XYZ file of C-alpha atoms in Angstrom:
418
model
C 7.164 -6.120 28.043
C 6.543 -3.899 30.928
C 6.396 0.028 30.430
C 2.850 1.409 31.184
C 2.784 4.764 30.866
C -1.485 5.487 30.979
C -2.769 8.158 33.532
C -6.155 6.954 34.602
C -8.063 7.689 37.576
C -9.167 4.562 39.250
C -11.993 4.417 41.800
C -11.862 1.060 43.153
C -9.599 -2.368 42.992
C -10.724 -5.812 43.662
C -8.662 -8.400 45.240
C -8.470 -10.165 41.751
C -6.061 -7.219 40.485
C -9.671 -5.396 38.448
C -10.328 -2.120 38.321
C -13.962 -0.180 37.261
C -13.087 3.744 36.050
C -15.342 6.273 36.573
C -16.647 5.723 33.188
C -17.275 2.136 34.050
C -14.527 1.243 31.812
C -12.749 -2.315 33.079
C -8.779 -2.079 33.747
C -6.416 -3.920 35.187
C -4.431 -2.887 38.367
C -2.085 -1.477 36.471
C -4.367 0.967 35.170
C -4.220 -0.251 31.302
C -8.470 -1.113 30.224
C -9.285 -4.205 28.990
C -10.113 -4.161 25.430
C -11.059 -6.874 22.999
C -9.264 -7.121 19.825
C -11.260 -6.427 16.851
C -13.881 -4.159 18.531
C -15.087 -1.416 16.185
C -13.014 2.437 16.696
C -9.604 0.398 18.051
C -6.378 0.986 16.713
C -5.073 -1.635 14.372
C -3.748 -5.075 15.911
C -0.667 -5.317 13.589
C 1.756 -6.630 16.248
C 1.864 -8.769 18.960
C 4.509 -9.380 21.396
C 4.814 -12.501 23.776
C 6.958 -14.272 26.083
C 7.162 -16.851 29.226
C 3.724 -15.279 30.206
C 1.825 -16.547 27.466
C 2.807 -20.145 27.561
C 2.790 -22.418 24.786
C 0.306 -20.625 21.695
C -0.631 -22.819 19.286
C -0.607 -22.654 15.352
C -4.349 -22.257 15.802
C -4.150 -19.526 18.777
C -1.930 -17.374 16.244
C -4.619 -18.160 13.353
C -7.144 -16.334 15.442
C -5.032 -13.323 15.848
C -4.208 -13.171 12.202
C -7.753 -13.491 11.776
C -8.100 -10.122 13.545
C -5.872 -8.290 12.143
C -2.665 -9.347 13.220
C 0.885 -9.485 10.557
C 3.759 -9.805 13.024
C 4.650 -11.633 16.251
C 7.567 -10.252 18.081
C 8.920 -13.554 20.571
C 11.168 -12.718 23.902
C 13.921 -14.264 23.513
C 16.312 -13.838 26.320
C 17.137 -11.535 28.897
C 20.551 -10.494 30.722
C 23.004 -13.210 29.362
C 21.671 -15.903 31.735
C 17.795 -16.477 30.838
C 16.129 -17.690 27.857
C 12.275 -18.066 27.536
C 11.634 -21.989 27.836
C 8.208 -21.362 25.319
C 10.067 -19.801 22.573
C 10.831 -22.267 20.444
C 7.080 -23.268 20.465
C 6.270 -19.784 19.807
C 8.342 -18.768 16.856
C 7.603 -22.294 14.824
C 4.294 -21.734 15.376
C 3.739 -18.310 14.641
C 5.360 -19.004 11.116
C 3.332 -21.835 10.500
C 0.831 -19.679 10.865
C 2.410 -17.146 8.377
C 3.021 -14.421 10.452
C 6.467 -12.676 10.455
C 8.272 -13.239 13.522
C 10.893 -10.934 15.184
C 12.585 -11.436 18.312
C 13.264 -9.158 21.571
C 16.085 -9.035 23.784
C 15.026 -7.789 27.393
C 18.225 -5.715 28.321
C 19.875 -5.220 32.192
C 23.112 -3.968 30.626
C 25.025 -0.710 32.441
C 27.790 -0.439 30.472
C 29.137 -1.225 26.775
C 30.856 -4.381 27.908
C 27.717 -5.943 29.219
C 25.895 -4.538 26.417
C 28.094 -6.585 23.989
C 27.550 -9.525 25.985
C 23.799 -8.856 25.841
C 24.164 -8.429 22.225
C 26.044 -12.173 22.020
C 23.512 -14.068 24.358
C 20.798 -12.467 22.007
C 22.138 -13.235 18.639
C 23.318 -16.842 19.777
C 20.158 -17.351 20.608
C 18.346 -16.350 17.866
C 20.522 -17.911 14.997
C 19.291 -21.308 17.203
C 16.183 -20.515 16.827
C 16.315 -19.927 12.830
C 16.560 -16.213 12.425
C 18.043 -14.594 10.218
C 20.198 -11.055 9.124
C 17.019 -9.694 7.646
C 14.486 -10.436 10.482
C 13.839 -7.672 12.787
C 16.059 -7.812 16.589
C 14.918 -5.844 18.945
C 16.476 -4.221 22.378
C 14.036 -3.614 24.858
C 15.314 -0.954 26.892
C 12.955 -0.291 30.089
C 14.727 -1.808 33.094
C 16.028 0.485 35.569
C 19.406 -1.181 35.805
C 19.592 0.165 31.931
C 19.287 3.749 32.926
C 22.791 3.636 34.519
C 25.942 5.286 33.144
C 25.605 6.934 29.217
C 22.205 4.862 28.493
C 22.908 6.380 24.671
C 26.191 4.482 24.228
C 25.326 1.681 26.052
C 22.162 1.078 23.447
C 24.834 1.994 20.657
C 27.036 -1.056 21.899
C 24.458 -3.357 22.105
C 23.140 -2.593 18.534
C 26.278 -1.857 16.768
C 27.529 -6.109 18.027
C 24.214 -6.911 16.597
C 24.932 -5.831 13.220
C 28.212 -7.143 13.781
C 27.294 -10.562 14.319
C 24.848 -10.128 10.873
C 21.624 -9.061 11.394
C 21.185 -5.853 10.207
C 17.351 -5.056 10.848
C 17.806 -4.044 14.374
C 15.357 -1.961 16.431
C 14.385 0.105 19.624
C 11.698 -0.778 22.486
C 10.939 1.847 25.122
C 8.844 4.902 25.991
C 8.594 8.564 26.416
C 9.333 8.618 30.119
C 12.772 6.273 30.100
C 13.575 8.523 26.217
C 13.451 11.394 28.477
C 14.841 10.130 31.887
C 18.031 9.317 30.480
C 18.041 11.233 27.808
C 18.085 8.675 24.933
C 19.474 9.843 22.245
C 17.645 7.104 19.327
C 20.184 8.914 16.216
C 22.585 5.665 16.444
C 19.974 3.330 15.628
C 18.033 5.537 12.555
C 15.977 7.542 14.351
C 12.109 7.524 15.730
C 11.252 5.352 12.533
C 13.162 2.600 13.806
C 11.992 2.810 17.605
C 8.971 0.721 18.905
C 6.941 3.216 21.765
C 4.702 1.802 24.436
C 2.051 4.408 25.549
C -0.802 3.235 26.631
C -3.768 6.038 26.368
C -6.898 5.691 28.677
C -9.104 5.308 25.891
C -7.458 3.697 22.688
C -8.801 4.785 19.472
C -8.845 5.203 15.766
C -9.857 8.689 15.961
C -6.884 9.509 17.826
C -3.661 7.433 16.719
C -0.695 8.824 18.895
C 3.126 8.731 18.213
C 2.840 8.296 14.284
C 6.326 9.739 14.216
C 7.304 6.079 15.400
C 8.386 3.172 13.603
C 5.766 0.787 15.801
C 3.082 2.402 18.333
C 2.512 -0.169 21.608
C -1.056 0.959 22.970
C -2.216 -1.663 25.072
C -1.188 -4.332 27.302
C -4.619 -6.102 28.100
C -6.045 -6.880 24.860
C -7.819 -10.802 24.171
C -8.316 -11.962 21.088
C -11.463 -14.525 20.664
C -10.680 -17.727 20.902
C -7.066 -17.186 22.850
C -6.589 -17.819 25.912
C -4.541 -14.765 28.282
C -3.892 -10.992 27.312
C -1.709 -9.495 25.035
C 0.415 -6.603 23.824
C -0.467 -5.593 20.628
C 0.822 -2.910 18.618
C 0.237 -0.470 15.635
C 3.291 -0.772 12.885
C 3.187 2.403 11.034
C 6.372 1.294 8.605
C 6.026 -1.989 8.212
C 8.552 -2.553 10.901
C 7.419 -5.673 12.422
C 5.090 -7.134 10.464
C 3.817 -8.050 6.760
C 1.858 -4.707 6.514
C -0.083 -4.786 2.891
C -2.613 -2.384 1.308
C -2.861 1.242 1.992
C -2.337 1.800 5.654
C -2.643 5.187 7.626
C 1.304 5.605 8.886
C 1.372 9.490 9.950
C 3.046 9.972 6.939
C 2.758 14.110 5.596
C 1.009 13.399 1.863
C -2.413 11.773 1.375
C -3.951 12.162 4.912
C -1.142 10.298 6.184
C -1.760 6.432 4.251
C 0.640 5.140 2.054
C 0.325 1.679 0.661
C 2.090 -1.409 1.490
C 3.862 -4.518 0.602
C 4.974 -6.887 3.003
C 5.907 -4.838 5.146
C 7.655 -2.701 2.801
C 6.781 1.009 1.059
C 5.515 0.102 -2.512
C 6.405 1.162 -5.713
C 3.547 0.223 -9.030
C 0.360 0.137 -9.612
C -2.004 -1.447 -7.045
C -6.062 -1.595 -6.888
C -8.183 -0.066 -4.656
C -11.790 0.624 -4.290
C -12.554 -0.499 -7.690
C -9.956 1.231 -9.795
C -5.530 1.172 -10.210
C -3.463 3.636 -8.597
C 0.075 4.445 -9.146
C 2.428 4.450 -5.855
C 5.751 5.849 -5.441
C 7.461 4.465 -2.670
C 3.788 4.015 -0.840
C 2.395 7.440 -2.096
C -0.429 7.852 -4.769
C 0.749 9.471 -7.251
C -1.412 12.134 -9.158
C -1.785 12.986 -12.674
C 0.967 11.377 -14.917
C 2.468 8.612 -17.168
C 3.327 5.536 -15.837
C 5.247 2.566 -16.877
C 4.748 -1.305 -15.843
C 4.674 -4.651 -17.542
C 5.824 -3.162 -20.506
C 3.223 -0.369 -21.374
C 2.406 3.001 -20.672
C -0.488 4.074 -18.485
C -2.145 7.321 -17.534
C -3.253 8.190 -13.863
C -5.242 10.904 -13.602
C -5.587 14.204 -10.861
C -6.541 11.694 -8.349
C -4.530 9.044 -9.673
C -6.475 6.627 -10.756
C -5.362 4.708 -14.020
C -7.886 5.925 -16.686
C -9.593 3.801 -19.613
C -11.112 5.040 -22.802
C -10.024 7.852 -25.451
C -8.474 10.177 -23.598
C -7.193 14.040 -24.551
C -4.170 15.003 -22.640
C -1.964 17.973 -23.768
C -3.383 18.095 -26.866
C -3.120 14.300 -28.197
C -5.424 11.800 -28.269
C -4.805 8.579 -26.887
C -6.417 5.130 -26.496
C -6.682 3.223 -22.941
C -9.036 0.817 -23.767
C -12.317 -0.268 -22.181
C -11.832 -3.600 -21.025
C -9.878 -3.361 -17.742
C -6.615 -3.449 -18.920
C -5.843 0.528 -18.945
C -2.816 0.473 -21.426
C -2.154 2.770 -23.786
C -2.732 1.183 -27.795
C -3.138 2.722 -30.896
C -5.875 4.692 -31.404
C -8.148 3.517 -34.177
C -12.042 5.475 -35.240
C -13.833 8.552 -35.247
C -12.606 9.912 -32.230
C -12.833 13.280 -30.067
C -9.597 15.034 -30.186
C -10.663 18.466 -29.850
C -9.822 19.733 -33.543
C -12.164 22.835 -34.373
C -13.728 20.535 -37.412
C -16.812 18.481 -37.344
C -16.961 19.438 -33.202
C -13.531 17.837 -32.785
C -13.804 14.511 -34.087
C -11.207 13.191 -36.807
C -10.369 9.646 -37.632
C -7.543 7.885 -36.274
C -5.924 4.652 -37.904
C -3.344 3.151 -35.743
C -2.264 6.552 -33.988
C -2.309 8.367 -37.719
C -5.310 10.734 -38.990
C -6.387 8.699 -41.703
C -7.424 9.773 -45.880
C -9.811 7.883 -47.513
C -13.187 5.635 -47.074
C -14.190 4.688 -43.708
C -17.369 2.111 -42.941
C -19.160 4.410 -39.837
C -22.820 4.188 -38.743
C -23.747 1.922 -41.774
C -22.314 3.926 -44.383
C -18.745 4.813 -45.719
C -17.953 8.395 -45.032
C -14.849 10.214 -46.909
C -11.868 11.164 -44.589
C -9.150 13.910 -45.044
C -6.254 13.547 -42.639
C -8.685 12.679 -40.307
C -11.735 15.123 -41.000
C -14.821 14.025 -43.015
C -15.396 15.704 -46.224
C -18.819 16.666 -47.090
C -20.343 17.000 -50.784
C -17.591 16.002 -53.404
C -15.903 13.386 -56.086
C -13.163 10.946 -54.261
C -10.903 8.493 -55.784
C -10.123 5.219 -54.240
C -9.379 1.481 -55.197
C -9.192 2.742 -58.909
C -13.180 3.890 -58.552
C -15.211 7.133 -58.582
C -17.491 7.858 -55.800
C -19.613 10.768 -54.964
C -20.280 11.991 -51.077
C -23.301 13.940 -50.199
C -23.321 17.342 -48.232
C -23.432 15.192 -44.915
C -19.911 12.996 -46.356
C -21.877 9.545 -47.051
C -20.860 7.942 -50.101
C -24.390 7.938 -52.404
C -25.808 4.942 -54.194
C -28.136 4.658 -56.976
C -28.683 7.190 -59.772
C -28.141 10.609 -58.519
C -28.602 14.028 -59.954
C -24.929 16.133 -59.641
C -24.379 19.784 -61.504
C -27.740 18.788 -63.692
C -26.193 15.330 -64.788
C -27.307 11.949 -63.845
C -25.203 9.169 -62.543
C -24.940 5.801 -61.698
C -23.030 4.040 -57.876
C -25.015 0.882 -58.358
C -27.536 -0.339 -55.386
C -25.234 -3.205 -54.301
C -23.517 -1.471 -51.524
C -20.217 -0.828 -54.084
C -20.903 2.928 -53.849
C -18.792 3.760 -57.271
C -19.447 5.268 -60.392
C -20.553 2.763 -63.294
């Protein structure tokens, strides 16, 4: 592809096409720098789109990308209805051997809906030879100056509406803020800005400073290697998952969460997901905050910052069990737990979810429970027995003195009254 649209200053050009800036950064003639792919503080390397100029790549040359970063290849197909790009077939196969999605670009020269149609034809011919199919991702890349003739709007609506009518459905945009507002493209027919791939190429590409996140893909540099490749490359930022096989939580412009939303092939997720050492809930690729959840069959609970929690837990007034051993479900609660009730400093006994009455074996003695809430000094009847608990609830053993009377619970760890 072929839009530049960086303003640099250049100071001098050697005969070999090189540029130095006045901040000794190295560019190409064209005025786009030279940048290394995987350097520290560049934008992400998600896509990369080739043609004729990059010869034959290898499984191993698209390895290497992947390696740094890269999830999609976007492969020229044709142009006009009279050229296709002799390395293409190498290119695609070998891209998904290297299990990278692959999309496909149409470079367009139509003028009018008629020729746009044929466009559309020579394209889709071409990529149903090459394997594609309804679901991949076809692209019109709309930057030649023959394309800004007549109602450029329609013309683009011709071309994409005999895409879809020849059955692929996933159809996209390529161009850039100076042809969108030469001709006064009007990107409505196709979905909008989410669905249209920008080149802009800023003077000094960065993290800190990711530009048209209102787009579907951002194109920021034309002259980026990758180690162990031979040539340069365009590589892009996919902030949908519109090219490529975008997964984890990815920073996408989007309005909640600082603008990251999390990922699945490509697509907006919808479940439970871990990061940074803990689950988190997603809702069409936004964490979700504080609320019950539902997957696999069982109810979980993320909290404000919606992370799954674990452990006894005391939400609107309940107590419930998540466990403590990394599975975060919610089970029956069972022990002396912490539920807030104003007795013993809010601990009652739970058995399976119910307060319980009776004996319970705690901290090496049995303790007498009343819907939940240990007794203290008192007679209790269980098992067809008679027991006595002290002032602190424990069931007493041995002879014991009780309203001036002595008794008998034994010293066999039986507890009742003989």
């Amino acid at each position: 592809m072929n839009l530049k649209n960086a303003l640099l200053t250049l100071t001098a050009v050697t005969v070999f096409g090189v540029a130095v800036s006045q901040s000794g950064v190295f560019v190409s003639a064209d005025g786009v720098p030279y940048v290394t792919a995987g350097q520290a503080g560049l934008p992400r390397t998600d896509v990369v789109d080739v043609s004729s100029y990059q010869g034959d790549l290898s499984v191993q040359d698209f390895q290497n990308m992947k390696n740094q970063g890269v999830r999609g290849i976007v492969v020229k197909l044709t142009e006009s209805t009279t050229y296709q790009n002799p390395n293409a077939v190498t290119q695609v196969n070998n891209a998904r051997a290297a299990g990278l999605k692959v999309s496909a670009y149409h470079f367009a020269q139509f003028a009018n809906p008629d020729e746009a149609r044929q466009d559309a034809n020579y394209f889709a011919d071409r990529a149903y030879q090459l394997g594609f199919n309804g679901s991949d991702l076809m692209v019109d890349d709309l930057e030649a100056s023959r394309t800004k003739s007549g109602n450029v709007t329609d013309n683009a609506r011709a071309f994409n509406d005999q895409l879809h009518a020849r059955g692929f459905s996933n159809t996209g945009l390529y161009t850039g803020p100076a042809y969108i507002q030469a001709t006064n493209l009007d990107t409505s027919f196709i979905g909008g800005s989410s669905h249209v791939w920008i080149a802009s190429y800023p003077y000094s590409p960065s993290s800190d400073h990711m530009w048209n996140t209102n787009y579907g893909m951002w194109q920021w540099s034309s002259n980026v290697s990758f180690p162990g490749v031979s040539g340069r490359f365009d590589v892009s930022t996919d902030y949908t998952g519109m090219g490529s096989n975008l997964t984890g939580y990815i920073y996408d412009g989007s309005s909640q969460n600082g603008g990251y939303r999390w990922y699945e092939n490509g697509q907006l997720f919808t479940g439970f997901r871990y990061y940074m050492g803990t689950y988190y809930w997603f809702v069409d690729g936004v964490r979700q905050n504080a609320g019950w959840r539902q997957a696999w069959g069982y109810s979980y609970y993320t909290d404000d910052n919606g992370r799954a929690v674990q452990g006894i837990q005391l939400l609107g007034g309940k107590v419930y069990n998540f466990g403590n051993d990394g599975t975060y479900y919610a089970r029956p609660v069972t022990g002396y737990v912490y539920d807030g009730s104003p007795y013993n400093g809010g601990y009652r006994w739970y058995e399976n979810d119910q307060l319980f009455t009776g004996f319970r074996y705690y901290m090496g003695t049995y303790y007498w429970f009343v819907d939940g809430v240990r007794q203290n000094a008192g007679w209790r009847y269980a098992w067809g027995y008679t027991y006595w608990t002290d002032q602190d609830g424990r069931a007493v053993q041995g002879y014991q003195n009780i309203g001036g009377r002595s008794y008998n619970f034994g010293n066999d760890g039986t507890y009742y009254l003989r």
